[in-house]
Coordinates of C-alpha atoms and ligand atoms in Angstrom, one line a residue:
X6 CA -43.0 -170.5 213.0
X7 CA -40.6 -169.6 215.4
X8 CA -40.9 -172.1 219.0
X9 CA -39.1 -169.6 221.6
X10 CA -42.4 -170.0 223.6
X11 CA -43.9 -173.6 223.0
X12 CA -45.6 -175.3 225.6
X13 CA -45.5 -171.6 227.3
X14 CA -49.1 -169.5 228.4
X15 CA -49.7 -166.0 228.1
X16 CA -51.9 -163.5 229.2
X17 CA -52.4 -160.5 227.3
X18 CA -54.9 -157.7 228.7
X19 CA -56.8 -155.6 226.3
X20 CA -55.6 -157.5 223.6
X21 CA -58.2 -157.6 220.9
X22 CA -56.8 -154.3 219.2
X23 CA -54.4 -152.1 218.4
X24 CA -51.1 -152.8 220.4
X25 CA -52.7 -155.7 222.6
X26 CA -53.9 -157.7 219.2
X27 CA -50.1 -157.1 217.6
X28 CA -49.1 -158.8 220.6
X29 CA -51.6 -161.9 220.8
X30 CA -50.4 -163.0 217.0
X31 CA -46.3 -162.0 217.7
X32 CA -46.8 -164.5 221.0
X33 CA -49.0 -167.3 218.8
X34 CA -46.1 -167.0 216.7
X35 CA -44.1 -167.8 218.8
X36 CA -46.3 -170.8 219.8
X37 CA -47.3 -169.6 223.1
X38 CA -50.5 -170.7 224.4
X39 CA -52.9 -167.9 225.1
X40 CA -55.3 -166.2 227.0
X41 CA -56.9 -163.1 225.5
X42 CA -58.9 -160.8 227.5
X43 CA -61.3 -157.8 226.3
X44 CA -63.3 -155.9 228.0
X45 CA -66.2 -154.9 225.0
X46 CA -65.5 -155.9 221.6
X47 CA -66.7 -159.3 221.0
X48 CA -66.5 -158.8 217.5
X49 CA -63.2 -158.1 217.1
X50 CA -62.4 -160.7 219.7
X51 CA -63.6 -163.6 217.6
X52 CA -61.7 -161.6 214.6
X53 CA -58.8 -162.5 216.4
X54 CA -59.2 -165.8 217.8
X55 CA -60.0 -167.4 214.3
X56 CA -57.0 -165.2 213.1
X57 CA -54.8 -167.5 215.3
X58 CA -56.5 -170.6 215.1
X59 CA -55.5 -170.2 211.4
X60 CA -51.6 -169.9 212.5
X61 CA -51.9 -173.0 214.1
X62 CA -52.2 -171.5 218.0
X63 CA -54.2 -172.0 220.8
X64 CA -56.1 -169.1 222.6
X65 CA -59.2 -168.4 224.8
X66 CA -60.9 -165.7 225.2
X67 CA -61.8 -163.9 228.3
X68 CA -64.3 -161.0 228.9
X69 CA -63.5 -159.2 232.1
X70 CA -63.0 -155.3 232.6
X71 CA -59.2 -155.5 235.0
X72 CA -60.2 -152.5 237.2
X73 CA -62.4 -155.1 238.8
X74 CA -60.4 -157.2 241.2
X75 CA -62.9 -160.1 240.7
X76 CA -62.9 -159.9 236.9
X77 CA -59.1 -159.8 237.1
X78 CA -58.8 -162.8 239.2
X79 CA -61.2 -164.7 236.7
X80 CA -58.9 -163.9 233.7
X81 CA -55.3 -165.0 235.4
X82 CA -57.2 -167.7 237.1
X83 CA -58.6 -168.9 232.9
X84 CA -54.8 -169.6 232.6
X85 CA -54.4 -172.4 234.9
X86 CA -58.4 -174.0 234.0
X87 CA -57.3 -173.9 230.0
X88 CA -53.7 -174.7 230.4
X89 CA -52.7 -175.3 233.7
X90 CA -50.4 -172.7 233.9
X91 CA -49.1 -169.6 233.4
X92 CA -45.8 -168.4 232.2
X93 CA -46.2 -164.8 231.2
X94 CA -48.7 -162.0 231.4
X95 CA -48.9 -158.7 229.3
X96 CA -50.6 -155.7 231.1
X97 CA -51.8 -153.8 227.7
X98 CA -55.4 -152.5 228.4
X99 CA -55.8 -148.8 228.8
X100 CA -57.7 -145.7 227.9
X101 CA -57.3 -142.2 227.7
X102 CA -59.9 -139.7 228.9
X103 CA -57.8 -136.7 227.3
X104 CA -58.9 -133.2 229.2
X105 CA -57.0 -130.4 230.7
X106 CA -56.0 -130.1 234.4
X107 CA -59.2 -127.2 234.9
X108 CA -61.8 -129.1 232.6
X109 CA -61.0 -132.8 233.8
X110 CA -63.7 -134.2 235.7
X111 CA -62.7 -136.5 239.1
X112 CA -64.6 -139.5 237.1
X113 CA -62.3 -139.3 234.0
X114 CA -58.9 -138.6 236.1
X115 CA -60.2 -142.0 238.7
X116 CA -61.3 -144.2 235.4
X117 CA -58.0 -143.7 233.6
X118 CA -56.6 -144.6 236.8
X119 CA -58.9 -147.8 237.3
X120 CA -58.5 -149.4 234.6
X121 CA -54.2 -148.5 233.3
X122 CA -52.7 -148.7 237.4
X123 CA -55.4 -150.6 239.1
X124 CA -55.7 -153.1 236.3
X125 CA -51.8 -153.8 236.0
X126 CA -51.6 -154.3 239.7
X127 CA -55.2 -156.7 240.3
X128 CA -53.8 -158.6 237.1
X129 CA -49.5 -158.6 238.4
X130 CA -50.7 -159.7 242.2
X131 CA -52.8 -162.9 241.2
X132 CA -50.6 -163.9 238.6
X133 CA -47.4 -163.5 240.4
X134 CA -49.1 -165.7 243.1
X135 CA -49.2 -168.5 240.7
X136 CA -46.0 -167.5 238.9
X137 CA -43.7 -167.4 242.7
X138 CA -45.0 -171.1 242.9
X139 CA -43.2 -172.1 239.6
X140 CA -40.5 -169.7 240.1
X141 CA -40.6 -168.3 237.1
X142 CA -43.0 -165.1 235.3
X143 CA -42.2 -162.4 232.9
X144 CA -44.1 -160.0 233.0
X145 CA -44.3 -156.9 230.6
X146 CA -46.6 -153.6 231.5
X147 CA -47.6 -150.9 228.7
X148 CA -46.6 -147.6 229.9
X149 CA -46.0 -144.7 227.6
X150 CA -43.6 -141.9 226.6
X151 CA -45.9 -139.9 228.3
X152 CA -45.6 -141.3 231.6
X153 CA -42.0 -140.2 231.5
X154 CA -42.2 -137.0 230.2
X155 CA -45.8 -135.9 230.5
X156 CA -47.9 -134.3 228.4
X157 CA -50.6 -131.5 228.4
X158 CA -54.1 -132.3 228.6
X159 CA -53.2 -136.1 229.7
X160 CA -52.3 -135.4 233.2
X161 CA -54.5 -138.5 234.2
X162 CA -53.2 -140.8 231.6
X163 CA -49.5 -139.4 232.7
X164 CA -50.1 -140.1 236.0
X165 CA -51.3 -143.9 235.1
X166 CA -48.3 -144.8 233.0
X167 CA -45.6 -143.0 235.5
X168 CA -47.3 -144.8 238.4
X169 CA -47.1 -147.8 235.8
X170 CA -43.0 -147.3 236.0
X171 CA -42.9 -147.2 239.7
X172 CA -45.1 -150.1 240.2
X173 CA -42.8 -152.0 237.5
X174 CA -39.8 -151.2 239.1
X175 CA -41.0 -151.6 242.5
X176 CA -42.4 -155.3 241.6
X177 CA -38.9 -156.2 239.5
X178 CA -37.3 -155.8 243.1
X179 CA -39.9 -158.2 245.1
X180 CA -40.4 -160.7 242.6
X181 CA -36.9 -161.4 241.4
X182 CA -35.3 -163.9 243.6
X183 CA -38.2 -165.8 242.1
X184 CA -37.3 -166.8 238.7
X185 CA -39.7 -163.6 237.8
X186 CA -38.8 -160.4 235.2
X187 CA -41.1 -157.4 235.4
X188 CA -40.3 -155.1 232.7
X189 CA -42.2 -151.8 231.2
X190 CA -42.3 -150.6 227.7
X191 CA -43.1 -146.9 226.9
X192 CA -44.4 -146.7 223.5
X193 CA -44.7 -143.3 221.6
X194 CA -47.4 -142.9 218.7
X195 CA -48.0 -145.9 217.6
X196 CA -50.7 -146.1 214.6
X197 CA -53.7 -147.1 216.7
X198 CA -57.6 -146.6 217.7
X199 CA -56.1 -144.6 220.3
X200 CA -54.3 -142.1 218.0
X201 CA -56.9 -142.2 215.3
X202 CA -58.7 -139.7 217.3
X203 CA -56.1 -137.4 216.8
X204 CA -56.4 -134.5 214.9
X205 CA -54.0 -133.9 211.3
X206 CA -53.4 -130.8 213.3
X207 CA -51.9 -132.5 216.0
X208 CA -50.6 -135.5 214.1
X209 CA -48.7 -133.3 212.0
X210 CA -47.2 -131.5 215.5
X211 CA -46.5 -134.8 217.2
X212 CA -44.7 -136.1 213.4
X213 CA -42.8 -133.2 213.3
X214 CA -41.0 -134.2 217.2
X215 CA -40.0 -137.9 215.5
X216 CA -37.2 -138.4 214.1
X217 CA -37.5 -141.2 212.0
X218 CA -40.3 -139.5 210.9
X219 CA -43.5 -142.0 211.2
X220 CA -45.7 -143.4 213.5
X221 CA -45.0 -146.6 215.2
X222 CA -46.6 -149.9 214.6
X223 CA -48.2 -152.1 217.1
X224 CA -45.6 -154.5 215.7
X225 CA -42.9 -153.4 216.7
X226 CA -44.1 -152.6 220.1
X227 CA -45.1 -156.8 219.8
X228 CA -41.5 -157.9 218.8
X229 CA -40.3 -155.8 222.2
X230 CA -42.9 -157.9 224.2
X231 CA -41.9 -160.8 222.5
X232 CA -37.9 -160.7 223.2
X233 CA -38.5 -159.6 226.9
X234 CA -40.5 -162.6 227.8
X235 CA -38.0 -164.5 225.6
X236 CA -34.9 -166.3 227.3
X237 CA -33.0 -164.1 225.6
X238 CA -34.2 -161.3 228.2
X239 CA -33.6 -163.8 231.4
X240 CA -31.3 -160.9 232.8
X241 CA -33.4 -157.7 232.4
X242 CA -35.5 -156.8 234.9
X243 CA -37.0 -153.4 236.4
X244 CA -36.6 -151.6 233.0
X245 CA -38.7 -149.3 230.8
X246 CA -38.3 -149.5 227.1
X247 CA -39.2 -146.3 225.0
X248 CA -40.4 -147.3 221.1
X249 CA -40.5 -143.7 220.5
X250 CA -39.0 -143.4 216.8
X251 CA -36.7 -141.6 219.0
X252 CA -39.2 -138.6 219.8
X253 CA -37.6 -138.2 223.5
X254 CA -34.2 -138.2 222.6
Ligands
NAP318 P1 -56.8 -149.3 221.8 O1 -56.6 -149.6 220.4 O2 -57.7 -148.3 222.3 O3 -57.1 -150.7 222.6 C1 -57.3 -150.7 224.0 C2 -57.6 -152.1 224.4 O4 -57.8 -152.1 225.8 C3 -58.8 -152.7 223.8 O5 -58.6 -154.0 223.4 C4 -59.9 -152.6 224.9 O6 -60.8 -153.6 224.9 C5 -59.0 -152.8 226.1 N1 -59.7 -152.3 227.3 C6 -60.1 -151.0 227.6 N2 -60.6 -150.9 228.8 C7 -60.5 -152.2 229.4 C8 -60.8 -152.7 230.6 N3 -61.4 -152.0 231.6 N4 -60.5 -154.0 230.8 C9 -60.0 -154.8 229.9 N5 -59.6 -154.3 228.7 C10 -59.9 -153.0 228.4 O7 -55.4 -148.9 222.5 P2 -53.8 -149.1 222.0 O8 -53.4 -147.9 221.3 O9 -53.7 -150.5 221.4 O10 -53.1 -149.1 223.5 C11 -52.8 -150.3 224.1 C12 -51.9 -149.9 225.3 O11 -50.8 -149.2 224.9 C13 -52.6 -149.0 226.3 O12 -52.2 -149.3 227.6 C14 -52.1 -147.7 225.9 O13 -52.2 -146.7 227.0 C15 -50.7 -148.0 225.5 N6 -50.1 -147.0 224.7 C16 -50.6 -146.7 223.4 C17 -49.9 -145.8 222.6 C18 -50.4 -145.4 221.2 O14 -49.8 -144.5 220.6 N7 -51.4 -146.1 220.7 C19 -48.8 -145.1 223.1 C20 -48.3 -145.4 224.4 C21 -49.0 -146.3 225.2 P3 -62.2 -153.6 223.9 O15 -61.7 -153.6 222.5 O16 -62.9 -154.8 224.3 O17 -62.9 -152.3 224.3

């Protein structure tokens, strides 16, 4: 095992699949202490926390949906009441309600924004009031390719993960004379319950726009997460990281 982050505690949003889980084992790893939050999926939840248990870590889990300003504040808060602090947080939960511009309901355009924007800014503004007292944070939010470029049918989720950019690099500015790095990743398909619902039809499309030719893993979005909230990243901040296999080239 690796120690970059021993002694260290993490928070990691929607992090009991998918990209969010590939995150929670790359930080146990690296012998962070953890806090894992879900919103629904006990199951998998408990899947996870005796998966690291078994790698030696240390994690609690947390139930709280983050487009709640109350649950948020009970998850960031967990860090300080399990490990009396907190070191690093991971913005990762978020849906998609998939619908074009004339079809898409105002509930499924306002939930998408609830829980990707809202969320990341309820969970950023309590941690970063614990993090300014320690000056120091790093902080890593989950946008998408899509944010950047957009995409049709997803003009809610587009909107989330653009506003997602602005709010990282708007935070980087505010928060840096503090010891504190705010950082965005924009993943492009990455092998997930998210892109399961995908039909071949458009898999095949999306495959034929990526140049190395595959999907991504939620791994290799986790080893991004893990090296910017590494002290190997202390100088980046206010950037946005595409894993795209090079599809927006
Ligand atoms: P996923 O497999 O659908 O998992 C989403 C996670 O978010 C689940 O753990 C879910 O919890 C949690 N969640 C949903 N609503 C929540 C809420 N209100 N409060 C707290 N947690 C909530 O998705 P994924 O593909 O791993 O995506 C993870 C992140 O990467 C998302 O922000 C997504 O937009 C982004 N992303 C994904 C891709 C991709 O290709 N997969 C590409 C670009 C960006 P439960 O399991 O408890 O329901």
């Amino acid at each position: 095992m690796s120690s970059a982050l021993t002694g260290q505690t993490a928070v990691i949003t929607g992090a009991v699949r998918g990209i969010g889980r590939a995150i929670a084992l790359r930080l146990a790893k690296s012998e962070a202490n953890l806090i894992i939050n879900y919103y629904q999926n006990e199951a998998a939840a408990l899947d996870l926390s005796r998966k690291i248990a078994d790698l030696g870590g240390h994690c609690v889990l947390v139930r709280g949906d983050v487009s709640h300003p109350d649950d948020a504040q009970k998850v960031i808060q967990s860090s300080l009441e399990n490990f009396n602090r907190l070191d690093i947080l991971v913005n990762n939960a978020g849906i998609n309600r998939d619908n074009l511009l004339l079809r898409m309901k105002e509930d499924e355009f306002s939930q998408v924004i609830a829980v990707n924007l809202l969320g990341t800014f309820h969970c950023t503004k309590y941690a970063s009031k614990i993090m300014m007292k320690g000056r120091y944070g790093r902080i890593v939010n989950i946008s998408s390719v899509v944010g950047i470029a957009g995409n049709a049918g997803q003009a809610n989720y587009a909107a989330s993960k653009a506003g997602i950019i602005g709010f990282t690099k708007s935070v980087a500015k505010e928060l840096g004379t503090r010891n504190i790095t705010v950082n965005a990743i924009a993943p492009g398909y990455i092998k997930t319950d998210m892109t399961n619902q995908l039909s071949d039809d458009q898999k095949g499309k999306i495959l034929s726009r990526i140049p190395l030719g595959r999907f991504g893993l939620p791994e290799e979005v986790a080893n991004m997460v893990n090296f910017l909230v590494s002290d190997e990243a202390n100088y980046i901040t206010g950037q946005v990281f595409r894993i795209d296999g090079g599809m927006e080239i």
